[in-house]
CSV table of C-alpha atoms and ligand atoms in Angstrom, one decimal:
chain,number,residue,atom,x,y,z
V,10,MET,CA,75.8,61.4,112.8
V,11,GLU,CA,77.4,64.0,110.6
V,12,TYR,CA,76.7,67.7,110.3
V,13,SER,CA,77.3,70.0,107.3
V,14,LYS,CA,81.1,70.2,106.8
V,15,ASN,CA,80.5,73.5,105.0
V,16,ILE,CA,78.7,75.1,107.9
V,17,GLU,CA,81.1,73.5,110.5
V,18,SER,CA,83.9,75.4,108.7
V,19,LEU,CA,82.4,78.8,109.3
V,20,SER,CA,83.6,81.0,112.1
V,21,SER,CA,81.0,82.9,114.2
V,22,SER,CA,81.1,86.6,114.0
V,23,MET,CA,84.3,87.7,115.7
V,24,THR,CA,83.0,91.2,116.2
V,25,LEU,CA,79.8,90.0,117.9
V,26,ALA,CA,81.9,87.7,120.2
V,27,PHE,CA,84.3,90.4,121.3
V,28,SER,CA,81.5,93.0,121.9
V,29,THR,CA,79.5,90.4,123.8
V,30,LYS,CA,82.6,89.9,126.1
V,31,ALA,CA,82.7,93.6,126.6
V,32,LYS,CA,79.0,93.8,127.3
V,33,ASN,CA,79.2,91.0,129.8
V,34,LEU,CA,82.0,92.8,131.7
V,35,ILE,CA,79.8,95.9,131.7
V,36,ALA,CA,76.9,93.9,133.0
V,37,ASN,CA,79.1,92.7,135.8
V,38,GLY,CA,79.9,96.2,136.9
V,39,VAL,CA,83.3,96.7,135.2
V,40,PRO,CA,83.4,100.3,133.9
V,41,ILE,CA,84.4,99.4,130.3
V,42,VAL,CA,84.5,102.2,127.7
V,43,ASP,CA,82.8,100.5,124.8
V,44,LEU,CA,83.9,101.6,121.4
V,45,THR,CA,82.7,98.6,119.5
V,46,ALA,CA,79.1,99.6,118.5
V,47,GLY,CA,78.0,98.6,115.0
V,48,GLU,CA,74.9,100.8,115.2
V,49,PRO,CA,74.0,104.5,115.6
V,50,ASP,CA,73.6,105.6,119.3
V,51,PHE,CA,70.6,107.6,118.2
V,52,ASP,CA,67.0,106.4,118.5
V,53,THR,CA,65.0,105.7,115.4
V,54,PRO,CA,63.5,109.1,114.5
V,55,GLU,CA,60.1,109.8,116.0
V,56,TYR,CA,58.2,110.0,112.6
V,57,ILE,CA,59.4,106.5,111.9
V,58,ARG,CA,58.6,105.1,115.3
V,59,LYS,CA,55.0,106.5,115.0
V,60,ALA,CA,54.7,104.8,111.6
V,61,GLY,CA,55.6,101.5,113.1
V,62,ILE,CA,53.0,101.9,115.9
V,63,ASN,CA,50.4,103.0,113.3
V,64,ALA,CA,51.2,99.9,111.2
V,65,ILE,CA,50.5,97.7,114.1
V,66,ASN,CA,47.3,99.5,115.1
V,67,THR,CA,45.9,99.4,111.5
V,68,GLY,CA,46.5,95.8,110.9
V,69,LYS,CA,49.6,95.9,108.7
V,70,THR,CA,50.6,92.7,110.4
V,71,ARG,CA,50.2,90.0,107.9
V,72,TYR,CA,52.5,88.4,105.3
V,73,THR,CA,53.3,90.8,102.5
V,74,ALA,CA,54.4,90.1,98.9
V,75,SER,CA,57.6,88.1,99.2
V,76,ASN,CA,59.8,90.7,97.5
V,77,GLY,CA,58.3,93.5,99.7
V,78,THR,CA,55.2,95.7,99.6
V,79,LEU,CA,54.7,97.5,96.3
V,80,GLU,CA,54.4,100.8,98.1
V,81,LEU,CA,57.9,100.3,99.7
V,82,ARG,CA,59.5,99.1,96.5
V,83,THR,CA,58.1,102.0,94.6
V,84,GLU,CA,59.3,104.4,97.2
V,85,ILE,CA,62.8,102.8,97.1
V,86,CYS,CA,62.8,103.3,93.3
V,87,ARG,CA,62.0,107.0,93.8
V,88,LYS,CA,64.9,107.3,96.4
V,89,LEU,CA,67.3,105.4,94.1
V,90,LYS,CA,66.5,107.8,91.3
V,91,GLU,CA,66.8,111.0,93.3
V,92,PHE,CA,69.7,110.1,95.6
V,93,ASN,CA,71.6,107.5,93.6
V,94,ASN,CA,70.8,108.5,90.1
V,95,LEU,CA,69.6,105.0,89.4
V,96,GLU,CA,66.5,104.0,87.5
V,97,TYR,CA,64.8,100.8,88.5
V,98,ASN,CA,61.3,99.4,88.5
V,99,PRO,CA,59.8,97.9,91.6
V,100,ALA,CA,60.3,94.4,90.0
V,101,ASN,CA,64.1,95.1,90.3
V,102,ILE,CA,63.9,95.6,94.1
V,103,ILE,CA,63.9,92.9,96.8
V,104,VAL,CA,63.2,94.0,100.3
V,105,SER,CA,64.8,91.7,102.8
V,106,THR,CA,65.4,91.1,106.6
V,107,GLY,CA,68.3,93.6,106.8
V,108,ALA,CA,71.0,94.2,104.2
V,109,LYS,CA,72.6,91.1,105.6
V,110,GLN,CA,69.9,88.9,104.1
V,111,SER,CA,70.1,90.9,100.8
V,112,LEU,CA,73.8,90.2,100.6
V,113,LEU,CA,73.4,86.5,101.4
V,114,ASN,CA,70.5,86.2,98.8
V,115,THR,CA,72.8,87.9,96.2
V,116,LEU,CA,75.7,85.5,96.8
V,117,MET,CA,73.4,82.5,96.8
V,118,ALA,CA,71.8,83.7,93.5
V,119,ILE,CA,75.2,84.2,91.8
V,120,CYS,CA,77.7,81.6,93.0
V,121,ASN,CA,78.2,78.1,91.8
V,122,PRO,CA,80.4,75.9,93.9
V,123,GLY,CA,84.1,77.1,93.8
V,124,ASP,CA,83.3,80.5,92.2
V,125,GLU,CA,85.7,83.0,93.5
V,126,VAL,CA,84.4,86.1,95.3
V,127,LEU,CA,86.9,89.0,95.5
V,128,ILE,CA,86.8,90.6,98.9
V,129,PRO,CA,89.1,93.7,99.3
V,130,SER,CA,90.7,93.7,102.8
V,131,PRO,CA,90.1,95.2,105.3
V,132,TYR,CA,86.6,93.8,104.8
V,133,TRP,CA,83.3,93.7,106.6
V,134,VAL,CA,83.4,90.6,108.9
V,135,SER,CA,80.5,88.7,107.3
V,136,TYR,CA,81.6,88.7,103.6
V,137,PRO,CA,83.9,85.7,103.7
V,138,GLU,CA,81.6,83.5,105.8
V,139,MET,CA,78.5,84.5,103.6
V,140,THR,CA,80.5,83.5,100.6
V,141,LYS,CA,81.2,80.1,102.0
V,142,ILE,CA,77.5,79.6,102.9
V,143,ALA,CA,76.8,80.3,99.3
V,144,SER,CA,79.4,77.7,98.2
V,145,GLY,CA,81.7,80.3,96.8
V,146,LYS,CA,85.4,80.7,97.6
V,147,PRO,CA,86.4,83.9,99.3
V,148,VAL,CA,89.5,85.5,97.8
V,149,ILE,CA,91.0,88.2,100.0
V,150,VAL,CA,92.4,91.1,98.0
V,151,GLU,CA,95.1,93.2,99.8
V,152,THR,CA,94.9,96.9,99.4
V,153,ASN,CA,97.1,99.8,100.3
V,154,TYR,CA,97.1,102.1,103.3
V,155,ASP,CA,98.5,104.8,101.0
V,156,ASN,CA,95.3,104.6,98.9
V,157,ASP,CA,93.1,104.7,102.0
V,158,PHE,CA,92.6,100.9,101.6
V,159,LYS,CA,90.5,101.5,98.5
V,160,VAL,CA,90.8,98.6,96.1
V,161,THR,CA,92.1,99.5,92.6
V,162,PRO,CA,92.1,97.5,89.3
V,163,SER,CA,95.8,96.8,89.7
V,164,ASP,CA,95.2,95.3,93.1
V,165,LEU,CA,92.4,93.2,91.6
V,166,ASP,CA,94.5,92.0,88.6
V,167,LYS,CA,96.8,90.1,91.0
V,168,TYR,CA,93.9,87.9,92.1
V,169,LEU,CA,92.0,87.5,88.8
V,170,THR,CA,91.5,83.9,87.6
V,171,SER,CA,89.1,82.1,85.3
V,172,LYS,CA,87.0,81.4,88.4
V,173,SER,CA,86.6,85.0,89.5
V,174,LYS,CA,83.0,85.8,89.6
V,175,VAL,CA,82.1,88.8,91.7
V,176,LEU,CA,83.7,91.7,93.5
V,177,ILE,CA,82.3,93.0,96.8
V,178,LEU,CA,82.7,96.8,97.2
V,179,THR,CA,81.9,98.6,100.5
V,180,ASN,CA,81.2,102.2,100.0
V,181,PRO,CA,81.6,104.0,102.5
V,182,SER,CA,83.6,101.3,104.2
V,183,ASN,CA,83.3,99.4,107.4
V,184,PRO,CA,85.9,99.2,109.0
V,185,THR,CA,88.0,102.1,107.5
V,186,GLY,CA,85.4,104.9,106.8
V,187,ALA,CA,87.0,105.3,103.3
V,188,VAL,CA,84.7,106.6,100.5
V,189,TYR,CA,85.2,105.8,96.8
V,190,SER,CA,85.2,108.8,94.5
V,191,LYS,CA,83.5,108.9,91.2
V,192,SER,CA,86.8,108.4,89.4
V,193,ASP,CA,87.8,105.5,91.7
V,194,LEU,CA,84.5,103.9,90.8
V,195,GLU,CA,84.9,104.5,87.1
V,196,ALA,CA,88.2,102.7,87.0
V,197,LEU,CA,86.7,99.7,88.9
V,198,ALA,CA,83.6,99.7,86.6
V,199,SER,CA,85.8,99.5,83.5
V,200,TRP,CA,87.8,96.7,85.1
V,201,ALA,CA,84.6,94.7,86.0
V,202,ILE,CA,83.1,95.2,82.6
V,203,LYS,CA,86.3,94.1,80.8
V,204,ASN,CA,86.7,91.0,83.0
V,205,LYS,CA,82.9,90.2,83.2
V,206,ILE,CA,82.8,90.4,87.0
V,207,PHE,CA,79.6,91.0,88.9
V,208,VAL,CA,79.8,93.8,91.5
V,209,ILE,CA,78.0,93.7,94.8
V,210,SER,CA,78.0,97.3,95.9
V,211,ASP,CA,77.3,97.4,99.6
V,212,GLU,CA,76.1,101.0,100.1
V,213,ILE,CA,74.5,100.6,103.5
V,214,TYR,CA,76.4,103.7,104.9
V,215,GLU,CA,75.6,105.8,101.8
V,216,ARG,CA,74.0,108.6,103.8
V,217,LEU,CA,77.0,108.9,106.2
V,218,ASN,CA,79.4,110.4,103.7
V,219,TYR,CA,80.9,113.5,105.2
V,220,TYR,CA,82.9,115.4,102.5
V,221,SER,CA,81.4,114.4,99.1
V,222,LYS,CA,78.3,113.4,97.2
V,223,HIS,CA,77.7,109.7,97.3
V,224,THR,CA,78.2,107.9,93.9
V,225,SER,CA,76.7,104.5,93.2
V,226,ILE,CA,78.9,102.4,90.9
V,227,ALA,CA,75.8,101.2,89.0
V,228,SER,CA,74.9,104.8,88.1
V,229,LEU,CA,78.1,105.2,85.9
V,230,ASN,CA,76.8,103.5,82.8
V,231,GLU,CA,74.3,100.8,81.6
V,232,LYS,CA,76.8,98.0,81.3
V,233,ILE,CA,78.0,98.3,84.8
V,234,LYS,CA,74.5,98.7,86.1
V,235,GLU,CA,73.6,95.4,84.3
V,236,GLN,CA,76.2,93.5,86.3
V,237,THR,CA,75.9,95.3,89.7
V,238,ILE,CA,73.7,94.5,92.6
V,239,THR,CA,73.3,97.5,94.8
V,240,ILE,CA,72.6,96.8,98.4
V,241,GLY,CA,70.9,99.4,100.7
V,242,GLY,CA,69.3,99.4,104.0
V,243,PHE,CA,67.7,101.3,106.8
V,244,SER,CA,69.8,100.2,109.8
V,245,LYS,CA,72.6,102.8,109.7
V,246,SER,CA,70.9,105.7,107.8
V,247,TYR,CA,67.7,105.8,109.9
V,248,ALA,CA,69.0,104.2,113.0
V,249,MET,CA,66.8,101.2,112.5
V,250,THR,CA,69.1,98.2,113.2
V,251,GLY,CA,66.6,96.2,115.2
V,252,TRP,CA,63.8,96.7,112.7
V,253,ARG,CA,65.8,94.5,110.3
V,254,LEU,CA,65.1,96.0,106.9
V,255,GLY,CA,67.3,96.2,103.9
V,256,TYR,CA,67.0,95.8,100.1
V,257,CYS,CA,68.8,95.3,96.8
V,258,ALA,CA,68.4,96.6,93.3
V,259,ALA,CA,69.5,94.5,90.4
V,260,ASN,CA,68.6,93.2,86.9
V,261,ASP,CA,65.6,91.0,86.4
V,262,ASN,CA,67.5,87.8,86.1
V,263,ILE,CA,69.1,88.3,89.5
V,264,THR,CA,66.0,89.5,91.3
V,265,THR,CA,64.0,86.5,90.0
V,266,LEU,CA,66.6,84.1,91.5
V,267,MET,CA,66.8,86.0,94.7
V,268,GLY,CA,63.0,86.1,94.9
V,269,LYS,CA,63.0,82.3,94.8
V,270,ILE,CA,65.5,82.1,97.7
V,271,GLN,CA,63.6,84.6,99.8
V,272,SER,CA,60.2,83.1,99.2
V,273,HIS,CA,61.3,79.8,100.7
V,274,ALA,CA,63.7,81.3,103.4
V,275,THR,CA,61.7,84.0,105.2
V,276,SER,CA,58.5,84.6,103.1
V,277,CYS,CA,59.0,88.3,103.4
V,278,ALA,CA,60.5,91.0,105.6
V,279,ASN,CA,58.7,92.1,108.7
V,280,SER,CA,55.5,93.9,107.6
V,281,VAL,CA,55.6,96.6,110.4
V,282,ALA,CA,59.2,97.4,109.5
V,283,GLN,CA,58.3,97.6,105.8
V,284,TYR,CA,55.6,100.2,106.5
V,285,ALA,CA,57.9,102.2,108.8
V,286,GLY,CA,60.6,102.0,106.2
V,287,TYR,CA,58.2,103.3,103.6
V,288,ILE,CA,57.4,106.3,105.8
V,289,ALA,CA,61.1,106.7,106.6
V,290,LEU,CA,61.8,107.3,102.9
V,291,LYS,CA,58.6,109.2,102.0
V,292,ASP,CA,58.3,111.6,104.9
V,293,GLU,CA,62.0,112.4,105.5
V,294,GLU,CA,62.7,116.1,105.7
V,295,ASN,CA,65.8,116.8,107.7
V,296,GLN,CA,65.4,114.4,110.6
V,297,ILE,CA,68.7,112.6,110.0
V,298,ASP,CA,70.8,115.6,109.2
V,299,ASP,CA,71.8,116.3,112.8
V,300,MET,CA,72.9,112.7,113.3
V,301,VAL,CA,75.1,112.9,110.2
V,302,LYS,CA,76.7,116.2,111.4
V,303,GLU,CA,77.3,114.7,114.8
V,304,PHE,CA,79.1,111.6,113.3
V,305,LYS,CA,81.2,113.9,111.1
V,306,LYS,CA,82.3,116.0,114.2
V,307,ARG,CA,83.1,112.8,116.1
V,308,SER,CA,85.1,111.4,113.2
V,309,GLU,CA,87.3,114.5,113.3
V,310,ILE,CA,87.8,114.3,117.0
V,311,VAL,CA,89.0,110.6,116.7
V,312,TYR,CA,91.3,111.5,113.7
V,313,ASN,CA,92.9,114.5,115.5
V,314,LEU,CA,93.6,112.6,118.7
V,315,ILE,CA,95.1,109.6,116.9
V,316,SER,CA,97.1,111.8,114.5
V,317,ASN,CA,98.6,113.5,117.5
V,318,SER,CA,99.7,110.2,119.1
V,319,ASN,CA,102.3,107.5,118.1
V,320,LEU,CA,99.4,105.7,116.2
V,321,THR,CA,98.1,106.4,112.7
V,322,MET,CA,94.9,106.0,110.8
V,323,VAL,CA,93.3,106.8,107.5
V,324,LYS,CA,91.1,109.8,107.9
V,325,PRO,CA,87.5,108.5,107.9
V,326,GLN,CA,85.3,110.1,105.2
V,327,GLY,CA,82.1,108.3,106.1
V,328,ALA,CA,80.3,105.5,108.1
V,329,PHE,CA,81.1,105.7,111.9
V,330,TYR,CA,84.3,103.8,112.2
V,331,GLY,CA,88.1,104.3,112.1
V,332,PHE,CA,90.8,101.7,111.6
V,333,ILE,CA,93.7,102.4,113.8
V,334,ASP,CA,97.2,101.1,113.1
V,335,VAL,CA,98.7,99.9,116.3
V,336,SER,CA,102.0,98.7,114.8
V,337,TYR,CA,103.8,101.1,117.3
V,338,ILE,CA,102.7,98.8,120.2
V,339,ILE,CA,103.2,95.5,118.4
V,340,GLY,CA,106.7,94.1,119.2
V,341,LYS,CA,107.0,96.1,122.4
V,342,THR,CA,107.0,94.5,125.9
V,343,TYR,CA,104.1,94.7,128.3
V,344,ASN,CA,104.1,92.9,131.6
V,345,ASN,CA,107.2,91.1,130.6
V,346,SER,CA,105.9,89.6,127.4
V,347,ILE,CA,106.2,90.8,123.8
V,348,ILE,CA,102.9,91.8,122.2
V,349,SER,CA,102.7,90.0,118.8
V,350,ASN,CA,99.6,91.3,117.2
V,351,ALA,CA,96.6,93.6,117.4
V,352,SER,CA,94.4,90.9,118.9
V,353,GLU,CA,96.7,90.9,121.9
V,354,VAL,CA,96.6,94.7,122.0
V,355,ALA,CA,92.8,94.6,122.0
V,356,SER,CA,92.8,91.9,124.8
V,357,ILE,CA,95.2,94.0,127.0
V,358,LEU,CA,93.1,97.1,126.4
V,359,LEU,CA,89.9,95.3,127.5
V,360,ASP,CA,91.4,93.5,130.5
V,361,ASP,CA,93.8,96.1,131.9
V,362,TYR,CA,92.6,99.4,130.4
V,363,GLU,CA,88.9,98.7,130.4
V,364,VAL,CA,88.4,100.0,126.8
V,365,ALA,CA,86.8,97.8,124.1
V,366,LEU,CA,88.1,98.2,120.5
V,367,LEU,CA,87.6,95.5,118.0
V,368,PRO,CA,90.7,93.5,116.9
V,369,GLY,CA,91.4,94.2,113.2
V,370,ILE,CA,91.8,90.4,112.5
V,371,ALA,CA,88.0,90.3,112.4
V,372,PHE,CA,88.4,92.5,109.3
V,373,GLY,CA,91.4,90.7,107.9
V,374,ASN,CA,94.3,92.7,109.3
V,375,ASP,CA,96.0,92.0,112.6
V,376,LYS,CA,97.9,95.2,112.9
V,377,TYR,CA,94.9,97.3,113.4
V,378,VAL,CA,92.0,97.9,115.8
V,379,ARG,CA,88.6,99.3,114.8
V,380,ILE,CA,87.1,102.1,116.7
V,381,SER,CA,83.4,102.9,116.4
V,382,TYR,CA,82.5,106.5,117.2
V,383,ALA,CA,78.8,105.7,117.5
V,384,THR,CA,78.9,106.8,121.1
V,385,ASN,CA,79.2,110.2,122.9
V,386,GLU,CA,82.2,112.5,122.8
V,387,ASP,CA,83.2,112.0,126.4
V,388,ILE,CA,83.4,108.2,125.9
V,389,ILE,CA,85.4,108.6,122.7
V,390,ASN,CA,87.8,110.9,124.5
V,391,GLU,CA,88.2,108.6,127.4
V,392,GLY,CA,88.6,105.5,125.3
V,393,ILE,CA,91.3,107.1,123.1
V,394,LYS,CA,93.1,108.4,126.2
V,395,ARG,CA,93.3,104.8,127.5
V,396,LEU,CA,94.6,103.5,124.2
V,397,ILE,CA,97.3,106.2,124.1
V,398,LYS,CA,98.2,105.4,127.7
V,399,LEU,CA,99.1,101.9,126.6
V,400,THR,CA,101.4,103.3,123.9
V,401,GLU,CA,103.2,105.0,126.9
V,402,ASP,CA,103.2,102.0,129.1
V,403,VAL,CA,104.9,99.6,126.7
V,404,LYS,CA,108.7,99.3,126.5
F,560,LIG,C1,79.2,96.9,105.6
F,560,LIG,C2,78.0,96.4,106.1
F,560,LIG,N1,77.1,95.8,105.3
F,560,LIG,C3,75.9,95.3,105.8
F,560,LIG,C4,75.6,95.4,107.2
F,560,LIG,C5,74.3,94.7,107.6
F,560,LIG,O1,73.3,95.6,107.9
F,560,LIG,P1,71.8,95.2,108.2
F,560,LIG,O2,71.6,95.7,109.7
F,560,LIG,O3,70.9,96.0,107.3
F,560,LIG,O4,71.7,93.8,108.1
F,560,LIG,C6,76.5,96.0,108.0
F,560,LIG,C7,76.1,96.0,109.5
F,560,LIG,O5,77.0,96.2,110.3
F,560,LIG,C8,77.7,96.5,107.5
F,560,LIG,O6,78.5,97.1,108.4
């Protein structure tokens, strides 16, 4: 009996595998300092939790329209206009089971077998595998540390072929915390228009932007809007990871195709989560401001500690991650053997220093580890202290 060769070729999420190992150690009583979290350490704000309870008690527990309730899609349009400077109709919005499903729907709606998907590295772990699920071919585009790992038109030119179909942008970035400025995006938009490349703009961390006003690439002009699919969600901005709610905004042709996929795949996103998401947008006052301030403060703690050590990192401008260059440790000797990459650094840190940092290979670069500062300051300080201790222990 044969299984799908395409699916057999996928790797499972390396980030989930590594953080599961850390969690198992913690469950067995090992005092691991866990810096792997991919979700806010804050609870869903109370006004949203209440909306969820209210939805259950008032019978909002049935299938909804496949693309999402009209009230939520209308509210998303209001938010897109006010926050992202983007004008869309509810018909251009598809609400899904997390931004993850929105991304997969998009790739499936766009890709024909062998179409090339340009993925700037370091990248979010799921993009290459999602591309393969959608029968596309992931093309990893190298970027420069000196440009905060933000992809540029000249980086992209090196990978452009007649099969290039779509570029995935993550703004702000997981894993680097980099944020694209308006002028960065203008240059990329011109490149995408000139080369007729779709842009999937993953803006799931848009609210966690510490030093500038967020710009959506689709807001720059009508041409780029036409070929961009903007991905948004509730997981990170509203601390709603487990509710599984995300959405995309795109032109009619794309949303029609995506609607077909979703109607057969999941019917609709969870009805209770949709109602809570509607209230999250509609009744937001300043409930998430404190969370954003706290993340900004922590990002500066991480950056200052690392900058004062033998390690380096790009200063995070958003999201809640930092990508730490551990080249200083690589090539040195620990316990009589030479450390050859950041995956080994991450393993030593977990096994001997009891601190969990994700190996950068999961994001396409094996000289880095990813730190998540979605945890409290004491844990951050302790974890970085242990990492720095390793830099002192190697020879
Ligand atoms: C860059 C990026 N995009 C999308 C997602 C998926 O988010 P959701 O929980 O909405 O599926 C994540 C989650 O970690 C992410 O980091």
